Amino acid sequence: MTSEVQIRLAQQRDVGGLAALESRYYIDNLAPAQRADGFISISHPAHWWGRAIEVGGVHVAVTGNDDVAGFMVVTAPPDPTEMDLPAVIKGTLDLTESLEMNGTPIAAQRFAIHGPVCIAEEVRGRGVYSSLHAATRDAYRDRFELGVLFVAADNPRSLHTTSAKLGARSLAEFEADGRRYHFLAFEF
């Protein structure tokens, strides 16, 4: 990776940049043609970012002037009874109860929610995704055995990236809020 992009643990001062980058690639903010390059399925409020940073679950790629150019989030699974959980997160958590990895139900293993992940178009092709993945794998492999994530079925670029670069396997498809998603899992 070039020296102009650095990977580090996110800090509270990054919340604005994280939210702006996520908003830039959020599905509802993109024209249909732009979605072919990948998109974010959920828009998170600023307080969600703050909590994720507090627990050390957000790594960022920053440019030389410290602007957020990418991020990868890895957090413990939320309480499934939380009232404000998006339907796709609830669906993901429900599937951990019935799907297995290595012959054991995922819910019976130490698993993390992997995502969201976003890389700004300007820094794609420079190894940012791989560098973020290496940083998060090093940071969390002792805490989690597995990572689980969802990717919209109509987001082939993100599905390819998570399969090819993360090594995630699609274990099921499910529907949430009228959209189809892949449920994927990988070993830390």
Backbone as CSV, one residue per row, in Angstrom:
resi,resn,N_x,N_y,N_z,CA_x,CA_y,CA_z,C_x,C_y,C_z
1,MET,0.858,-1.192,0.000,0.000,0.000,0.000,0.883,1.227,0.000
2,THR,0.435,2.280,-0.600,1.229,3.493,-0.682,1.296,4.173,0.672
3,SER,2.295,5.020,0.863,2.480,5.695,2.146,1.462,6.806,2.363
4,GLU,0.711,7.175,1.328,-0.246,8.267,1.503,-1.528,7.836,2.210
5,VAL,-1.762,6.533,2.396,-2.919,6.047,3.128,-2.405,5.199,4.292
6,GLN,-2.856,5.532,5.493,-2.437,4.810,6.696,-3.647,4.154,7.343
7,ILE,-3.410,3.021,7.993,-4.455,2.304,8.718,-4.227,2.539,10.206
8,ARG,-5.324,2.861,10.909,-5.234,3.047,12.364,-6.584,2.777,12.987
9,LEU,-6.583,2.626,14.302,-7.822,2.489,15.045,-8.533,3.838,15.019
10,ALA,-9.833,3.813,14.798,-10.599,5.066,14.733,-10.668,5.732,16.096
11,GLN,-10.828,7.043,16.058,-10.976,7.869,17.260,-12.286,8.648,17.134
12,GLN,-12.764,9.150,18.257,-14.036,9.882,18.245,-14.023,11.030,17.240
13,ARG,-12.886,11.638,17.019,-12.807,12.748,16.066,-13.064,12.303,14.620
14,ASP,-13.102,10.979,14.383,-13.351,10.446,13.043,-14.827,10.244,12.728
15,VAL,-15.711,10.405,13.727,-17.129,10.113,13.520,-17.686,10.860,12.314
16,GLY,-17.411,12.136,12.187,-17.920,12.910,11.056,-17.456,12.348,9.718
17,GLY,-16.191,11.996,9.615,-15.653,11.437,8.380,-16.209,10.057,8.071
18,LEU,-16.398,9.253,9.115,-16.993,7.924,8.931,-18.425,8.038,8.414
19,ALA,-19.205,8.892,9.081,-20.607,9.068,8.688,-20.711,9.638,7.268
20,ALA,-19.822,10.565,6.923,-19.857,11.166,5.583,-19.507,10.136,4.507
21,LEU,-18.492,9.305,4.767,-18.112,8.294,3.784,-19.218,7.246,3.634
22,GLU,-19.788,6.825,4.750,-20.890,5.869,4.681,-22.061,6.465,3.897
23,SER,-22.405,7.700,4.159,-23.511,8.363,3.470,-23.243,8.463,1.965
24,ARG,-22.007,8.723,1.614,-21.630,8.852,0.200,-21.909,7.569,-0.581
25,TYR,-21.757,6.419,0.078,-21.937,5.139,-0.597,-23.189,4.383,-0.141
26,TYR,-24.065,5.040,0.602,-25.323,4.430,1.034,-26.234,4.251,-0.179
27,ILE,-26.847,3.099,-0.290,-27.628,2.721,-1.469,-28.646,3.777,-1.891
28,ASP,-29.359,4.357,-0.935,-30.393,5.335,-1.280,-29.825,6.667,-1.768
29,ASN,-28.530,6.867,-1.616,-27.885,8.105,-2.074,-27.164,7.926,-3.411
30,LEU,-27.274,6.743,-4.002,-26.585,6.447,-5.254,-27.583,6.230,-6.385
31,ALA,-27.197,6.680,-7.560,-27.973,6.360,-8.756,-27.774,4.873,-9.060
32,PRO,-28.740,4.241,-9.720,-28.602,2.811,-10.014,-27.272,2.432,-10.672
33,ALA,-26.785,3.223,-11.598,-25.517,2.904,-12.267,-24.341,2.941,-11.292
34,GLN,-24.383,3.836,-10.292,-23.301,3.938,-9.307,-23.253,2.730,-8.381
35,ARG,-24.367,2.064,-8.176,-24.438,0.915,-7.256,-23.609,-0.258,-7.735
36,ALA,-23.304,-0.309,-9.019,-22.512,-1.410,-9.566,-21.115,-1.468,-8.958
37,ASP,-20.639,-0.354,-8.432,-19.316,-0.305,-7.814,-19.360,-0.636,-6.331
38,GLY,-20.507,-1.118,-5.847,-20.659,-1.470,-4.437,-21.392,-0.385,-3.687
39,PHE,-22.053,-0.791,-2.607,-22.806,0.174,-1.814,-22.968,-0.310,-0.382
40,ILE,-23.340,0.619,0.473,-23.622,0.353,1.885,-25.136,0.171,2.015
41,SER,-25.556,-0.846,2.769,-26.984,-1.149,2.900,-27.668,-0.450,4.066
42,ILE,-26.909,-0.055,5.088,-27.487,0.586,6.281,-26.759,1.898,6.531
43,SER,-27.514,2.915,6.865,-26.929,4.193,7.277,-27.013,4.268,8.799
44,HIS,-25.864,4.383,9.438,-25.806,4.393,10.901,-25.804,5.818,11.444
45,PRO,-26.495,6.043,12.558,-26.459,7.374,13.193,-25.103,7.614,13.867
46,ALA,-24.790,8.861,14.112,-23.499,9.232,14.709,-23.260,8.520,16.036
47,HIS,-24.307,8.344,16.859,-24.085,7.689,18.155,-23.671,6.227,17.997
48,TRP,-24.124,5.566,16.918,-23.684,4.189,16.671,-22.178,4.165,16.414
49,TRP,-21.713,5.098,15.582,-20.278,5.178,15.297,-19.496,5.434,16.585
50,GLY,-19.999,6.333,17.416,-19.322,6.637,18.675,-19.183,5.412,19.557
51,ARG,-20.252,4.622,19.661,-20.201,3.389,20.477,-19.241,2.375,19.872
52,ALA,-19.277,2.208,18.562,-18.377,1.247,17.911,-16.921,1.637,18.121
53,ILE,-16.636,2.927,18.082,-15.271,3.401,18.330,-14.882,3.163,19.788
54,GLU,-15.799,3.417,20.716,-15.520,3.215,22.147,-15.082,1.797,22.461
55,VAL,-15.659,0.808,21.787,-15.292,-0.579,22.046,-14.120,-1.040,21.185
56,GLY,-13.515,-0.128,20.449,-12.335,-0.449,19.654,-12.627,-1.260,18.420
57,GLY,-13.839,-1.106,17.867,-14.244,-1.932,16.747,-14.133,-1.316,15.378
58,VAL,-13.515,-0.153,15.256,-13.466,0.510,13.954,-12.017,0.822,13.585
59,HIS,-11.602,0.312,12.443,-10.305,0.680,11.880,-10.568,1.562,10.669
60,VAL,-9.727,2.563,10.483,-9.888,3.490,9.374,-8.632,3.534,8.515
61,ALA,-8.855,3.859,7.270,-7.780,4.199,6.346,-7.860,5.715,6.204
62,VAL,-6.772,6.398,6.480,-6.771,7.855,6.409,-5.706,8.331,5.436
63,THR,-6.003,9.448,4.793,-5.062,10.053,3.851,-4.053,10.882,4.628
64,GLY,-3.109,11.452,3.921,-2.065,12.259,4.544,-2.581,13.410,5.376
65,ASN,-3.750,13.958,5.035,-4.316,15.047,5.832,-5.325,14.527,6.860
66,ASP,-5.294,13.202,7.125,-6.102,12.530,8.142,-7.587,12.447,7.791
67,ASP,-7.934,12.584,6.516,-9.318,12.384,6.089,-9.615,10.891,6.008
68,VAL,-10.797,10.489,6.441,-11.196,9.091,6.385,-11.464,8.700,4.933
69,ALA,-10.717,7.697,4.447,-10.862,7.230,3.069,-11.363,5.793,3.017
70,GLY,-11.550,5.195,4.189,-12.056,3.830,4.241,-12.238,3.413,5.686
71,PHE,-13.045,2.374,5.876,-13.218,1.848,7.226,-13.650,0.388,7.165
72,MET,-13.362,-0.313,8.254,-13.795,-1.691,8.441,-14.179,-1.810,9.909
73,VAL,-15.402,-2.279,10.156,-15.931,-2.377,11.507,-16.066,-3.838,11.906
74,VAL,-15.611,-4.171,13.111,-15.757,-5.500,13.689,-16.208,-5.292,15.128
75,THR,-17.421,-5.771,15.441,-17.962,-5.592,16.787,-18.610,-6.885,17.283
76,ALA,-18.724,-6.985,18.593,-19.471,-8.099,19.174,-20.916,-7.988,18.710
77,PRO,-21.608,-9.100,18.627,-23.004,-9.032,18.182,-23.849,-8.228,19.166
78,PRO,-24.764,-7.422,18.652,-25.636,-6.657,19.548,-26.666,-7.577,20.205
79,ASP,-27.268,-7.090,21.251,-28.359,-7.810,21.909,-29.516,-7.906,20.918
80,PRO,-29.956,-9.108,20.577,-31.022,-9.237,19.568,-32.360,-8.645,20.003
81,THR,-32.507,-8.301,21.273,-33.761,-7.702,21.737,-33.745,-6.182,21.687
82,GLU,-32.620,-5.591,21.241,-32.563,-4.132,21.110,-33.673,-3.671,20.178
83,MET,-34.367,-2.631,20.591,-35.535,-2.165,19.840,-35.174,-1.525,18.492
84,ASP,-34.016,-0.881,18.398,-33.701,-0.129,17.184,-32.821,-0.886,16.194
85,LEU,-32.706,-2.200,16.329,-31.887,-2.961,15.395,-32.545,-2.998,14.017
86,PRO,-31.770,-2.716,12.977,-32.315,-2.855,11.621,-32.721,-4.310,11.360
87,ALA,-33.721,-4.503,10.525,-34.224,-5.846,10.217,-33.129,-6.755,9.663
88,VAL,-32.214,-6.214,8.886,-31.158,-7.044,8.306,-30.198,-7.542,9.396
89,ILE,-29.980,-6.760,10.430,-29.143,-7.206,11.549,-29.889,-8.288,12.331
90,LYS,-31.171,-8.083,12.581,-31.973,-9.105,13.267,-31.950,-10.408,12.472
91,GLY,-32.120,-10.306,11.156,-32.071,-11.500,10.310,-30.732,-12.206,10.377
92,THR,-29.661,-11.427,10.390,-28.312,-11.987,10.499,-28.151,-12.720,11.822
93,LEU,-28.572,-12.084,12.909,-28.462,-12.710,14.229,-29.315,-13.972,14.319
94,ASP,-30.517,-13.941,13.751,-31.379,-15.123,13.754,-30.685,-16.295,13.057
95,LEU,-30.015,-16.027,11.957,-29.360,-17.106,11.212,-28.177,-17.708,11.969
96,THR,-27.562,-16.956,12.872,-26.451,-17.530,13.651,-26.939,-18.671,14.538
97,GLU,-28.227,-18.681,14.826,-28.799,-19.747,15.662,-28.965,-21.052,14.884
98,SER,-29.218,-20.955,13.586,-29.519,-22.160,12.807,-28.396,-22.607,11.872
99,LEU,-27.483,-21.715,11.539,-26.401,-22.082,10.623,-25.171,-22.546,11.395
100,GLU,-24.425,-23.443,10.762,-23.218,-23.983,11.388,-21.982,-23.618,10.598
101,MET,-20.888,-23.552,11.323,-19.564,-23.399,10.725,-18.680,-24.396,11.463
102,ASN,-17.963,-25.215,10.734,-17.110,-26.249,11.321,-17.902,-27.210,12.205
103,GLY,-19.142,-27.508,11.813,-19.953,-28.478,12.526,-20.586,-27.997,13.821
104,THR,-20.484,-26.687,14.103,-21.036,-26.134,15.341,-21.894,-24.925,14.994
105,PRO,-23.070,-24.797,15.658,-23.869,-23.593,15.398,-23.036,-22.321,15.619
106,ILE,-23.190,-21.375,14.728,-22.409,-20.133,14.825,-22.650,-19.442,16.151
107,ALA,-23.900,-19.427,16.625,-24.222,-18.749,17.888,-23.504,-19.371,19.078
108,ALA,-23.075,-20.618,18.962,-22.359,-21.286,20.044,-20.860,-20.993,20.010
109,GLN,-20.432,-20.232,19.019,-19.018,-19.878,18.880,-18.831,-18.387,19.180
110,ARG,-17.585,-17.999,19.365,-17.289,-16.575,19.576,-17.280,-15.910,18.195
111,PHE,-18.352,-15.164,17.896,-18.439,-14.546,16.572,-18.616,-13.040,16.695
112,ALA,-18.175,-12.364,15.655,-18.292,-10.906,15.553,-19.159,-10.560,14.356
113,ILE,-19.758,-9.387,14.427,-20.419,-8.811,13.249,-19.338,-8.044,12.487
114,HIS,-19.142,-8.404,11.247,-18.120,-7.762,10.407,-18.824,-6.807,9.457
115,GLY,-18.563,-5.542,9.626,-19.172,-4.555,8.755,-19.894,-3.495,9.555
116,PRO,-20.086,-2.370,8.932,-19.885,-2.096,7.513,-18.408,-1.937,7.140
117,VAL,-18.198,-2.036,5.843,-16.878,-1.827,5.246,-17.078,-0.903,4.052
118,CYS,-16.206,0.079,3.931,-16.308,0.998,2.792,-14.926,1.534,2.452
119,ILE,-14.614,1.550,1.178,-13.352,2.105,0.682,-13.714,3.179,-0.348
120,ALA,-13.245,4.391,-0.134,-13.505,5.481,-1.081,-12.921,5.132,-2.442
121,GLU,-13.660,5.484,-3.445,-13.278,5.222,-4.824,-11.855,5.722,-5.135
122,GLU,-11.478,6.846,-4.536,-10.173,7.460,-4.827,-8.992,6.617,-4.365
123,VAL,-9.201,5.703,-3.407,-8.086,4.905,-2.896,-8.235,3.417,-3.209
124,ARG,-9.259,3.058,-3.970,-9.426,1.655,-4.352,-8.278,1.231,-5.261
125,GLY,-7.938,-0.040,-5.177,-6.853,-0.575,-5.997,-5.479,-0.343,-5.401
126,ARG,-5.405,0.137,-4.169,-4.123,0.412,-3.515,-3.864,-0.522,-2.330
127,GLY,-4.663,-1.566,-2.195,-4.457,-2.505,-1.102,-5.097,-2.087,0.212
128,VAL,-5.987,-1.100,0.165,-6.606,-0.597,1.401,-7.473,-1.669,2.055
129,TYR,-8.309,-2.351,1.278,-9.167,-3.394,1.854,-8.303,-4.462,2.530
130,SER,-7.288,-4.946,1.831,-6.424,-5.988,2.390,-5.705,-5.509,3.644
131,SER,-5.277,-4.258,3.658,-4.600,-3.706,4.837,-5.555,-3.569,6.019
132,LEU,-6.785,-3.125,5.751,-7.786,-3.053,6.820,-8.105,-4.447,7.346
133,HIS,-8.238,-5.405,6.448,-8.530,-6.773,6.871,-7.393,-7.333,7.729
134,ALA,-6.160,-7.106,7.317,-5.018,-7.591,8.109,-5.015,-6.957,9.503
135,ALA,-5.307,-5.660,9.563,-5.331,-4.967,10.864,-6.446,-5.502,11.754
136,THR,-7.625,-5.720,11.185,-8.736,-6.211,12.010,-8.521,-7.674,12.394
137,ARG,-7.994,-8.456,11.510,-7.715,-9.867,11.853,-6.710,-9.926,13.005
138,ASP,-5.657,-9.148,12.930,-4.671,-9.122,14.019,-5.293,-8.638,15.323
139,ALA,-6.162,-7.637,15.231,-6.758,-7.040,16.430,-7.777,-7.950,17.108
140,TYR,-8.479,-8.788,16.347,-9.631,-9.506,16.904,-9.534,-11.025,16.895
141,ARG,-8.494,-11.595,16.325,-8.452,-13.059,16.206,-8.420,-13.779,17.546
142,ASP,-7.923,-13.138,18.601,-7.935,-13.770,19.919,-9.289,-13.639,20.601
143,ARG,-10.068,-12.661,20.188,-11.376,-12.418,20.802,-12.505,-13.168,20.097
144,PHE,-12.406,-13.306,18.783,-13.464,-13.930,17.994,-12.912,-15.088,17.172
145,GLU,-13.733,-16.137,17.038,-13.374,-17.262,16.177,-13.854,-17.023,14.748
146,LEU,-15.046,-16.413,14.651,-15.695,-16.225,13.358,-16.147,-14.781,13.180
147,GLY,-16.248,-14.384,11.933,-16.909,-13.137,11.570,-18.116,-13.479,10.726
148,VAL,-19.225,-12.779,10.951,-20.412,-12.959,10.116,-20.782,-11.608,9.528
149,LEU,-21.367,-11.649,8.359,-21.738,-10.419,7.691,-22.855,-10.683,6.711
150,PHE,-23.429,-9.605,6.212,-24.449,-9.716,5.179,-24.037,-8.817,4.029
151,VAL,-24.411,-9.229,2.836,-24.181,-8.443,1.627,-25.461,-8.526,0.806
152,ALA,-25.939,-7.389,0.344,-27.139,-7.371,-0.491,-26.930,-8.241,-1.726
153,ALA,-27.942,-8.998,-2.079,-27.854,-9.901,-3.234,-27.599,-9.137,-4.532
154,ASP,-28.025,-7.881,-4.596,-27.810,-7.080,-5.800,-26.548,-6.208,-5.692
155,ASN,-25.586,-6.675,-4.893,-24.316,-5.969,-4.710,-23.167,-6.936,-5.036
156,PRO,-23.044,-7.335,-6.318,-22.052,-8.355,-6.673,-20.606,-7.942,-6.407
157,ARG,-20.292,-6.663,-6.513,-18.912,-6.247,-6.247,-18.534,-6.526,-4.797
158,SER,-19.414,-6.160,-3.872,-19.115,-6.400,-2.458,-19.108,-7.894,-2.142
159,LEU,-19.999,-8.650,-2.763,-20.023,-10.089,-2.553,-18.713,-10.709,-3.038
160,HIS,-18.244,-10.298,-4.197,-16.975,-10.807,-4.719,-15.808,-10.427,-3.794
161,THR,-15.788,-9.182,-3.351,-14.687,-8.725,-2.497,-14.648,-9.500,-1.186
162,THR,-15.803,-9.669,-0.536,-15.811,-10.381,0.741,-15.446,-11.852,0.559
163,SER,-15.813,-12.430,-0.553,-15.468,-13.831,-0.805,-13.990,-13.972,-1.160
164,ALA,-13.509,-13.154,-2.081,-12.138,-13.281,-2.575,-11.093,-12.768,-1.585
165,LYS,-11.339,-11.635,-0.958,-10.308,-11.026,-0.108,-10.461,-11.369,1.369
166,LEU,-11.683,-11.595,1.811,-11.934,-11.915,3.214,-11.977,-13.426,3.429
167,GLY,-12.287,-14.148,2.367,-12.431,-15.591,2.486,-13.767,-15.999,3.075
168,ALA,-14.747,-15.091,3.025,-16.073,-15.390,3.576,-16.835,-16.300,2.621
169,ARG,-17.645,-17.194,3.206,-18.477,-18.105,2.427,-19.938,-17.753,2.646
170,SER,-20.689,-17.745,1.560,-22.129,-17.523,1.657,-22.773,-18.809,2.145
171,LEU,-23.439,-18.730,3.304,-24.064,-19.906,3.906,-25.579,-19.925,3.710
172,ALA,-26.161,-18.774,3.384,-27.613,-18.703,3.213,-27.968,-17.385,2.555
173,GLU,-29.188,-17.339,2.024,-29.787,-16.081,1.584,-31.021,-15.857,2.426
174,PHE,-31.320,-14.577,2.693,-32.501,-14.244,3.483,-33.050,-12.908,3.023
175,GLU,-34.254,-12.599,3.485,-34.907,-11.352,3.112,-35.128,-10.506,4.356
176,ALA,-34.939,-9.208,4.202,-35.218,-8.239,5.277,-35.676,-6.946,4.625
177,ASP,-36.777,-6.424,5.094,-37.335,-5.177,4.556,-37.472,-5.203,3.033
178,GLY,-37.862,-6.351,2.491,-38.100,-6.466,1.058,-36.863,-6.602,0.195
179,ARG,-35.685,-6.765,0.783,-34.433,-6.920,0.028,-33.832,-8.285,0.339
180,ARG,-33.133,-8.851,-0.617,-32.444,-10.131,-0.451,-30.999,-9.879,-0.044
181,TYR,-30.512,-10.734,0.834,-29.135,-10.630,1.334,-28.492,-12.010,1.386
182,HIS,-27.165,-12.022,1.273,-26.369,-13.210,1.534,-25.900,-13.111,2.985
183,PHE,-25.952,-14.221,3.689,-25.334,-14.351,5.005,-24.009,-15.047,4.766
184,LEU,-22.920,-14.392,5.179,-21.584,-14.957,4.970,-20.872,-15.108,6.302
185,ALA,-19.911,-16.027,6.331,-19.100,-16.224,7.535,-17.668,-16.560,7.123
186,PHE,-16.746,-16.228,8.001,-15.334,-16.540,7.772,-14.662,-16.769,9.117
187,GLU,-13.518,-17.414,9.082,-12.726,-17.663,10.287,-11.700,-16.561,10.453
188,PHE,-11.579,-16.079,11.694,-10.547,-15.086,11.978,-9.197,-15.797,11.996
